[in-house]
Amino acid sequence: MEFRAVRGMKDILPEQAVRWQRLEATIRSVVERYGFGEVRTTVIEATELFVRQVGEGTDIVEKEMYSFERHGDALTVRPEGTAGVARAYVQHALQAREPVTRWYYLGPMFRAERPAKGRFRQFYQAGCEHFGDPGPLCDAEMIGMAAEVLQALGLRDFAVHVSSLGSGDARARFREALRAHFEPLRAELSADSQRRLDSNPLRILDSKDERDREAIARAPSLLGLLGGEDARHFEDLRRYLGALGIAPVIDATLVRGLDYYTRTVFELRATAGELGAQDALLGGGRYDGMVQGLGGPAVPAIGFAMGLERILSLLEEGPPASGPDCYLAPLCEAGRARALVLGKELRTAGLRCELDGRGLSLRAMLRRANALGSRLCLLVGEEEIGRAVITVKDLARHEQVEIPWEQAAETLARRLASSPAPAANAARAPGEADEA
Ligand code: AMP
């Protein structure tokens, strides 16, 4: 029987993982400058958490969750990050410790969606959540930060879509207005949308089904129904975004696929590249009711999550991982033990070493050292052991020297610091910024 990764899920091998590490380092460095600290919540949560917070009528809860029962508990492998982060915020009573909390997370999410380009069943998200500030300034700063993350990664071709879902009354009025609009068109709608007309008409606006397109285009806009504080919040948000030089697309059809949002919602969408319908790079919004809904105090919150596969698909390949500093090539049995110990000493001194223990010919080991892009190849044979030396083949400079076993690490480190990296390897200097 041949095992393969589960459909819609992918392995990330080391040569690709380098790109992921760079991406993640850039995200961390930008959001940490804004005061966000990393939170690592559990990957499995009570199913009820998502049913209640993400919402019963949503695609995620209706058909995409990996849920199971164990020892009488109904559990779900997280389909998104916000509900778990809010759960942790309430559980650890963060509001009692600090008035404002800024958290970010990075990790895999799981949704049994139909796999497509840019849509996976296990995918990675980085997300930020900001608790304790209800104001539009906070919304604008967060949207600006999201744009800055994309820019720091080298992305220029994206558009900022914003809208407001209002709160309380406006939301209820909108639901009724949508029902009144779609009801006469019921027969023309897709089966999903017909069902949602009864359960959650807002969801219809999210539909990508061709049959729903026209009816959606003519649907009333919630923005027109916003009143009082909701309207002011949205106006202020637009003004602050303007101050940041962001000209958003005001997009009344933006409802996002989750139920918990109130007021501000936003998406940053790719405007170039091959993502097609899957062009949303990140999405988020305000969820002022969630903390209270989870049994906590009335703490407002806003957050977003970005899809790392989609972002990576738009980035250049970048330089490959650099090869080892030293390739250890023992030439006899005694040399094998000596190379084993030498490797340990060199690594302790901070050098990256690979030991070839396969007992191959010198030629074969040199070929491997070159293929890896190693800078030095260290030969340890009978000759060398007899005289307590190591033969160093400098693969970048194409020269060969002998160095004494004593203080080999210092001698090699000095040589590495002064010699160029081999061209094929294009290794980055240690400490060089990790930003793509
Ligand atoms: P959401 O949690 O649905 O608001 O999605 C936030 C972001 O996560 C999206 O803008 C995508 O970039 C990414 N995303 C969501 N679902 C998937 C998926 N199935 N596969 C890959 N990326 C996804």
Coordinates of C-alpha atoms and ligand atoms in Angstrom, one line a residue:
M1 CA 0.0 0.0 0.0
E2 CA 1.4 3.4 -1.0
F3 CA 0.7 6.2 1.4
R4 CA 0.4 9.8 0.2
A5 CA -0.4 13.1 2.0
V6 CA -4.1 13.5 2.5
R7 CA -5.8 15.3 -0.5
G8 CA -5.6 19.0 -0.1
M9 CA -2.6 18.8 2.3
K10 CA 1.0 19.3 1.4
D11 CA 4.4 18.5 2.9
I12 CA 6.9 21.3 3.1
L13 CA 10.4 20.0 2.4
P14 CA 13.6 21.8 3.7
E15 CA 14.4 23.5 0.4
Q16 CA 10.9 25.1 0.5
A17 CA 10.9 25.5 4.3
V18 CA 13.7 28.1 3.8
R19 CA 11.2 30.3 2.0
W20 CA 8.6 29.8 4.8
Q21 CA 11.2 30.7 7.4
R22 CA 12.0 34.0 5.6
L23 CA 8.3 34.8 5.2
E24 CA 7.6 34.1 8.8
A25 CA 10.6 36.1 10.0
T26 CA 9.4 39.1 8.0
I27 CA 5.8 38.9 9.4
R28 CA 7.1 38.6 12.9
S29 CA 9.5 41.5 12.5
V30 CA 6.7 43.8 11.2
V31 CA 4.0 43.0 13.7
E32 CA 6.4 42.9 16.7
R33 CA 7.3 46.5 15.8
Y34 CA 3.6 47.3 16.4
G35 CA 3.7 45.7 19.8
F36 CA 2.2 42.3 19.0
G37 CA 3.5 39.3 21.0
E38 CA 3.2 35.7 19.8
V39 CA 0.5 33.5 21.3
R40 CA 0.5 29.7 20.7
T41 CA -3.0 28.3 21.4
T42 CA -4.0 24.7 21.1
V43 CA -4.7 23.2 17.7
I44 CA -7.8 21.3 18.9
E45 CA -10.7 23.1 20.5
A46 CA -14.2 22.2 21.6
T47 CA -16.4 22.0 18.5
E48 CA -18.9 24.2 20.2
L49 CA -16.4 27.1 20.2
F50 CA -16.5 27.3 16.4
V51 CA -20.2 26.5 16.1
R52 CA -21.0 29.4 18.4
Q53 CA -18.3 31.9 17.2
V54 CA -17.8 31.2 13.5
G55 CA -21.5 30.7 13.2
E56 CA -23.9 27.9 12.4
G57 CA -24.9 29.0 8.9
T58 CA -21.3 29.4 7.6
D59 CA -19.5 27.1 5.2
I60 CA -16.8 26.4 7.7
V61 CA -19.2 25.1 10.3
E62 CA -21.7 23.5 7.9
K63 CA -19.3 21.4 5.9
E64 CA -15.6 22.1 6.4
M65 CA -14.7 21.2 10.0
Y66 CA -12.5 18.2 10.9
S67 CA -14.5 17.2 14.0
F68 CA -14.4 14.1 16.0
E69 CA -15.4 12.7 19.3
R70 CA -13.0 11.4 21.9
H71 CA -13.8 10.2 25.4
G72 CA -17.2 11.9 25.2
D73 CA -15.8 15.3 24.1
A74 CA -16.8 16.8 20.8
L75 CA -13.6 18.3 19.4
T76 CA -12.5 20.1 16.2
V77 CA -9.1 20.7 14.7
R78 CA -9.1 24.5 14.3
P79 CA -10.4 25.8 11.0
E80 CA -9.3 29.4 11.9
G81 CA -7.4 31.2 14.6
T82 CA -9.5 33.9 16.1
A83 CA -12.0 31.9 18.1
G84 CA -9.2 30.0 19.9
V85 CA -7.2 33.1 20.6
A86 CA -10.3 34.8 22.0
R87 CA -11.0 31.7 24.1
A88 CA -7.4 31.9 25.5
Y89 CA -7.8 35.7 26.1
V90 CA -10.9 35.0 28.2
Q91 CA -9.5 31.9 29.9
H92 CA -6.4 33.7 31.1
A93 CA -8.4 36.9 32.1
L94 CA -6.1 39.2 30.1
Q95 CA -8.4 42.1 30.6
A96 CA -7.6 42.0 34.3
R97 CA -3.9 42.2 33.6
E98 CA -3.8 44.9 30.9
P99 CA -6.2 47.3 29.2
V100 CA -5.0 46.5 25.7
T101 CA -3.7 43.2 24.4
R102 CA -2.0 42.6 21.0
W103 CA -1.4 39.0 20.0
Y104 CA -0.3 37.3 16.9
Y105 CA -0.2 33.6 15.9
L106 CA 1.3 31.5 13.1
G107 CA 0.3 28.0 12.3
P108 CA -1.7 25.5 10.4
M109 CA -5.5 25.6 10.0
F110 CA -7.7 22.8 8.7
R111 CA -10.8 23.1 6.5
A112 CA -12.3 20.3 4.4
E113 CA -12.9 22.6 1.4
R114 CA -12.8 21.6 -2.2
P115 CA -9.1 21.8 -3.1
A116 CA -8.3 24.3 -5.8
K117 CA -5.5 26.6 -6.8
G118 CA -4.7 28.6 -3.6
R119 CA -7.2 26.6 -1.6
F120 CA -6.0 23.7 0.6
R121 CA -7.3 21.6 3.4
Q122 CA -4.3 22.2 5.6
F123 CA -3.0 25.7 5.1
Y124 CA -1.0 28.1 7.2
Q125 CA -2.2 31.4 8.6
A126 CA -0.5 34.2 10.4
G127 CA -3.0 36.4 12.2
C128 CA -3.1 39.4 14.6
E129 CA -5.7 40.1 17.2
H130 CA -6.1 43.4 19.1
F131 CA -8.3 43.4 22.2
G132 CA -9.5 46.4 24.2
D133 CA -9.8 49.3 21.8
P134 CA -13.2 49.9 20.1
G135 CA -12.0 52.9 18.0
P136 CA -11.6 53.3 14.2
L137 CA -8.0 54.5 14.7
C138 CA -7.1 51.0 15.9
D139 CA -8.8 49.6 12.8
A140 CA -6.9 51.9 10.5
E141 CA -3.6 51.1 12.2
M142 CA -4.3 47.4 11.8
I143 CA -5.2 47.6 8.1
G144 CA -2.1 49.7 7.6
M145 CA 0.0 47.1 9.4
A146 CA -1.4 44.4 7.2
A147 CA -0.5 46.4 4.1
E148 CA 3.0 46.9 5.6
V149 CA 3.5 43.2 6.0
L150 CA 2.8 42.6 2.3
Q151 CA 5.0 45.5 1.3
A152 CA 7.8 44.2 3.5
L153 CA 7.6 41.0 1.6
G154 CA 8.0 42.8 -1.6
L155 CA 4.3 42.7 -2.8
R156 CA 3.0 45.8 -4.5
D157 CA 0.0 44.6 -6.4
F158 CA -2.8 44.4 -4.0
A159 CA -5.9 46.4 -3.2
V160 CA -7.4 47.2 0.2
H161 CA -11.1 46.4 0.3
V162 CA -13.1 47.7 3.3
S163 CA -16.7 47.8 4.4
S164 CA -18.8 47.9 7.5
L165 CA -21.3 45.3 8.7
G166 CA -22.6 47.7 11.2
S167 CA -23.7 46.5 14.6
G168 CA -26.9 45.5 16.3
D169 CA -29.8 47.3 14.7
A170 CA -28.3 48.1 11.4
R171 CA -27.3 44.5 11.0
A172 CA -30.9 43.3 11.7
R173 CA -32.3 45.9 9.3
F174 CA -29.9 44.8 6.6
R175 CA -30.8 41.2 7.1
E176 CA -34.5 42.1 6.4
A177 CA -33.6 44.3 3.4
L178 CA -31.6 41.4 1.9
R179 CA -34.5 39.0 2.6
A180 CA -36.9 41.3 0.9
H181 CA -34.5 41.7 -2.1
F182 CA -33.7 38.0 -2.6
E183 CA -37.1 36.5 -1.8
P184 CA -38.7 37.3 -5.2
L185 CA -35.6 35.9 -6.9
R186 CA -35.5 32.7 -4.9
A187 CA -36.1 30.3 -7.8
E188 CA -33.1 31.8 -9.7
L189 CA -30.6 31.4 -6.8
S190 CA -28.3 28.5 -6.2
A191 CA -29.4 25.8 -3.8
D192 CA -27.0 27.0 -1.1
S193 CA -28.3 30.5 -1.4
Q194 CA -31.9 29.4 -1.3
R195 CA -31.1 27.7 2.0
R196 CA -29.3 30.7 3.3
L197 CA -32.1 33.0 2.4
D198 CA -33.9 31.4 5.4
S199 CA -30.9 30.8 7.7
N200 CA -28.5 33.6 7.1
P201 CA -29.1 35.9 4.1
L202 CA -25.9 37.8 4.6
R203 CA -24.0 34.7 3.5
I204 CA -25.6 34.9 0.0
L205 CA -23.4 37.9 -0.6
D206 CA -20.4 35.6 -0.2
S207 CA -21.5 33.2 -2.9
K208 CA -19.2 32.7 -5.8
D209 CA -21.9 30.8 -7.7
E210 CA -22.6 32.3 -11.2
R211 CA -26.4 31.9 -10.7
D212 CA -26.2 34.3 -7.7
R213 CA -24.0 36.9 -9.3
E214 CA -26.6 39.1 -10.8
A215 CA -29.0 39.1 -7.9
I216 CA -26.0 40.0 -5.6
A217 CA -24.9 42.9 -7.8
R218 CA -28.4 44.5 -7.4
A219 CA -28.6 43.8 -3.7
P220 CA -29.1 46.7 -1.3
S221 CA -25.9 48.0 0.4
L222 CA -25.5 47.8 4.1
L223 CA -23.4 50.9 3.9
G224 CA -26.5 52.9 3.1
L225 CA -28.3 51.6 6.2
L226 CA -25.5 52.5 8.6
G227 CA -26.6 55.1 11.1
G228 CA -25.2 57.0 14.2
E229 CA -22.1 55.5 15.7
D230 CA -21.7 52.9 13.0
A231 CA -21.6 55.5 10.3
R232 CA -19.3 57.7 12.2
H233 CA -16.9 54.8 12.8
F234 CA -16.8 54.0 9.1
E235 CA -16.2 57.6 8.2
D236 CA -13.4 58.0 10.7
L237 CA -11.8 54.8 9.5
R238 CA -11.8 56.1 5.9
R239 CA -10.2 59.4 7.1
Y240 CA -7.5 57.6 9.1
L241 CA -6.7 55.3 6.2
G242 CA -6.4 58.4 4.0
A243 CA -3.9 59.8 6.5
L244 CA -1.9 56.6 6.0
G245 CA -2.1 57.1 2.2
I246 CA -4.3 54.1 1.7
A247 CA -7.1 54.6 -0.8
P248 CA -9.5 51.7 0.0
V249 CA -12.0 50.1 -2.4
I250 CA -15.3 50.6 -0.6
D251 CA -16.8 47.2 -1.2
A252 CA -20.4 46.7 0.1
T253 CA -20.4 43.1 -1.0
L254 CA -17.6 42.3 1.4
V255 CA -19.2 40.2 4.2
R256 CA -16.5 37.7 4.9
G257 CA -17.3 34.0 5.5
L258 CA -17.6 34.1 9.3
D259 CA -20.4 35.3 11.5
Y260 CA -18.6 37.1 14.3
Y261 CA -17.7 40.3 12.6
T262 CA -19.2 43.7 13.6
R263 CA -18.5 47.1 11.9
T264 CA -15.2 47.1 10.1
V265 CA -14.4 44.2 7.7
F266 CA -11.5 44.2 5.3
E267 CA -9.6 42.2 2.8
L268 CA -6.3 42.7 1.0
R269 CA -6.6 41.2 -2.5
A270 CA -4.0 40.5 -5.0
T271 CA -4.5 42.5 -8.2
A272 CA -1.8 40.6 -10.2
G273 CA -0.6 37.0 -10.3
E274 CA -2.3 33.7 -10.9
L275 CA -4.5 33.3 -7.9
G276 CA -7.8 33.9 -9.8
A277 CA -10.8 33.6 -7.6
Q278 CA -8.6 32.8 -4.6
D279 CA -7.2 36.4 -4.6
A280 CA -7.8 37.2 -0.9
L281 CA -4.4 37.4 0.7
L282 CA -5.7 38.3 4.1
G283 CA -9.0 39.2 5.6
G284 CA -10.3 40.4 8.9
G285 CA -12.5 42.6 10.8
R286 CA -13.9 43.8 14.2
Y287 CA -15.6 41.3 16.4
D288 CA -16.7 43.4 19.4
G289 CA -19.1 40.7 20.7
M290 CA -16.9 37.7 20.8
V291 CA -15.2 38.1 24.2
Q292 CA -18.5 38.6 25.9
G293 CA -20.0 35.8 24.0
L294 CA -17.3 33.5 25.4
G295 CA -18.3 34.5 29.0
G296 CA -15.7 37.3 29.3
P297 CA -16.3 41.0 29.9
A298 CA -17.4 43.4 27.1
V299 CA -14.0 43.8 25.5
P300 CA -14.0 45.0 21.8
A301 CA -11.5 43.4 19.4
I302 CA -10.3 43.4 15.8
G303 CA -8.1 41.0 13.9
F304 CA -7.1 39.5 10.6
A305 CA -5.5 36.4 9.2
M306 CA -3.3 36.0 6.2
G307 CA -3.0 32.9 4.1
L308 CA 0.7 32.0 3.8
E309 CA 0.5 29.7 0.8
R310 CA -1.2 32.4 -1.3
I311 CA 1.4 35.0 -0.3
L312 CA 4.3 32.6 -1.0
S313 CA 2.9 31.8 -4.4
L314 CA 3.3 35.5 -5.3
L315 CA 6.8 35.9 -4.0
E316 CA 10.0 35.3 -6.0
E317 CA 11.9 32.1 -5.2
G318 CA 14.7 33.9 -3.3
P319 CA 18.1 32.5 -2.6
P320 CA 18.4 28.8 -1.8
A321 CA 19.5 27.6 1.6
S322 CA 23.2 28.0 2.0
G323 CA 25.4 24.8 2.2
P324 CA 27.5 23.7 5.1
D325 CA 30.7 25.5 6.1
C326 CA 32.6 22.2 6.2
Y327 CA 32.2 18.9 4.6
L328 CA 33.9 16.2 6.7
A329 CA 35.4 13.5 4.5
P330 CA 37.1 10.6 6.4
L331 CA 39.5 8.5 4.3
C332 CA 40.1 5.5 6.6
E333 CA 38.5 3.8 9.6
A334 CA 40.6 5.8 12.1
G335 CA 39.7 9.0 10.2
R336 CA 36.0 8.2 10.6
A337 CA 36.2 8.4 14.5
R338 CA 38.4 11.5 14.3
A339 CA 36.1 13.3 11.8
L340 CA 33.2 12.4 14.1
V341 CA 34.9 14.2 17.0
L342 CA 36.2 17.0 14.8
G343 CA 32.7 17.7 13.6
K344 CA 31.4 17.9 17.2
E345 CA 34.2 20.5 18.0
L346 CA 33.6 22.6 15.0
R347 CA 29.8 22.7 15.5
T348 CA 30.4 23.7 19.1
A349 CA 32.4 26.6 17.7
G350 CA 29.4 27.6 15.6
L351 CA 30.4 26.1 12.2
R352 CA 27.9 24.1 10.2
C353 CA 29.3 20.7 9.3
E354 CA 28.2 17.6 7.5
L355 CA 30.0 14.3 8.1
D356 CA 30.1 11.8 5.3
G357 CA 29.9 8.4 7.0
R358 CA 29.2 6.3 4.0
G359 CA 32.8 5.2 3.4
L360 CA 32.9 6.4 -0.2
S361 CA 35.9 7.4 -2.3
L362 CA 37.5 10.8 -2.0
R363 CA 36.1 11.7 -5.4
A364 CA 32.6 10.8 -4.5
M365 CA 32.8 12.8 -1.3
L366 CA 34.2 15.9 -3.0
R367 CA 31.4 15.7 -5.6
R368 CA 28.8 15.7 -2.8
A369 CA 30.6 18.6 -1.0
N370 CA 30.4 20.6 -4.2
A371 CA 26.8 19.7 -4.9
L372 CA 25.9 20.9 -1.4
G373 CA 27.7 24.2 -1.9
S374 CA 30.0 23.5 1.0
R375 CA 32.8 26.0 1.3
L376 CA 35.5 23.7 2.8
C377 CA 36.0 20.0 2.5
L378 CA 38.1 18.5 5.4
L379 CA 40.1 15.3 4.6
V380 CA 41.1 13.0 7.5
G381 CA 43.1 10.0 6.4
E382 CA 46.0 7.9 7.7
E383 CA 48.5 10.6 6.6
E384 CA 46.7 13.3 8.5
I385 CA 46.2 11.3 11.6
G386 CA 49.9 10.4 11.7
R387 CA 50.9 14.1 11.7
A388 CA 47.9 15.4 13.7
V389 CA 46.7 17.6 10.9
I390 CA 43.7 18.1 8.7
T391 CA 43.8 18.7 4.9
V392 CA 41.5 21.5 4.0
K393 CA 40.3 21.8 0.4
D394 CA 38.9 25.3 0.0
L395 CA 36.2 24.6 -2.6
A396 CA 35.5 28.3 -3.2
R397 CA 39.1 29.4 -3.7
H398 CA 40.3 26.1 -5.3
E399 CA 43.3 25.7 -3.0
Q400 CA 44.5 23.2 -0.5
V401 CA 46.2 23.7 2.8
E402 CA 47.1 21.7 5.9
I403 CA 46.2 22.9 9.3
P404 CA 47.1 21.4 12.7
W405 CA 44.4 19.5 14.6
E406 CA 45.0 21.9 17.5
Q407 CA 42.8 24.9 17.3
A408 CA 41.3 23.7 14.0
A409 CA 38.0 25.5 14.8
E410 CA 39.6 28.9 15.1
T411 CA 41.8 28.5 12.0
L412 CA 38.8 27.3 9.9
A413 CA 36.5 30.1 11.2
R414 CA 39.1 32.7 10.2
R415 CA 39.4 31.2 6.8
L416 CA 35.6 31.1 6.3
A417 CA 35.3 34.7 7.4
S418 CA 37.9 35.8 4.8
S419 CA 36.9 33.6 1.8
P420 CA 33.9 34.2 -0.5
A421 CA 31.0 31.8 -0.6
P422 CA 31.0 29.6 -3.7
A423 CA 29.0 31.2 -6.5
A424 CA 26.7 28.2 -7.0
N425 CA 25.7 28.4 -3.4
A426 CA 25.1 32.2 -3.1
A427 CA 24.9 31.8 0.7
R428 CA 23.8 34.8 2.6
A429 CA 26.2 36.2 5.2
P430 CA 25.2 35.3 8.7
G431 CA 23.2 38.1 10.4
E432 CA 22.0 39.5 7.0
A433 CA 18.4 40.6 7.3
D434 CA 15.9 37.8 6.7
E435 CA 13.4 40.0 4.9
A436 CA 12.6 38.9 1.4
Ligands
AMP1 P1 -10.5 33.5 6.5 O1 -10.0 32.8 7.8 O2 -11.4 32.6 5.7 O3 -10.9 34.8 6.7 O4 -9.2 33.6 5.5 C1 -8.2 34.4 5.8 C2 -7.1 34.1 4.7 O5 -6.6 32.8 4.9 C3 -7.6 34.2 3.3 O6 -7.5 35.5 2.8 C4 -6.7 33.3 2.6 O7 -5.5 34.0 2.3 C5 -6.4 32.2 3.6 N1 -7.2 31.0 3.4 C6 -8.5 30.8 3.8 N2 -8.9 29.6 3.5 C7 -7.8 29.0 2.8 C8 -7.6 27.7 2.2 N3 -8.6 26.8 2.2 N4 -6.4 27.5 1.6 C9 -5.5 28.4 1.6 N5 -5.6 29.6 2.2 C10 -6.8 29.9 2.8

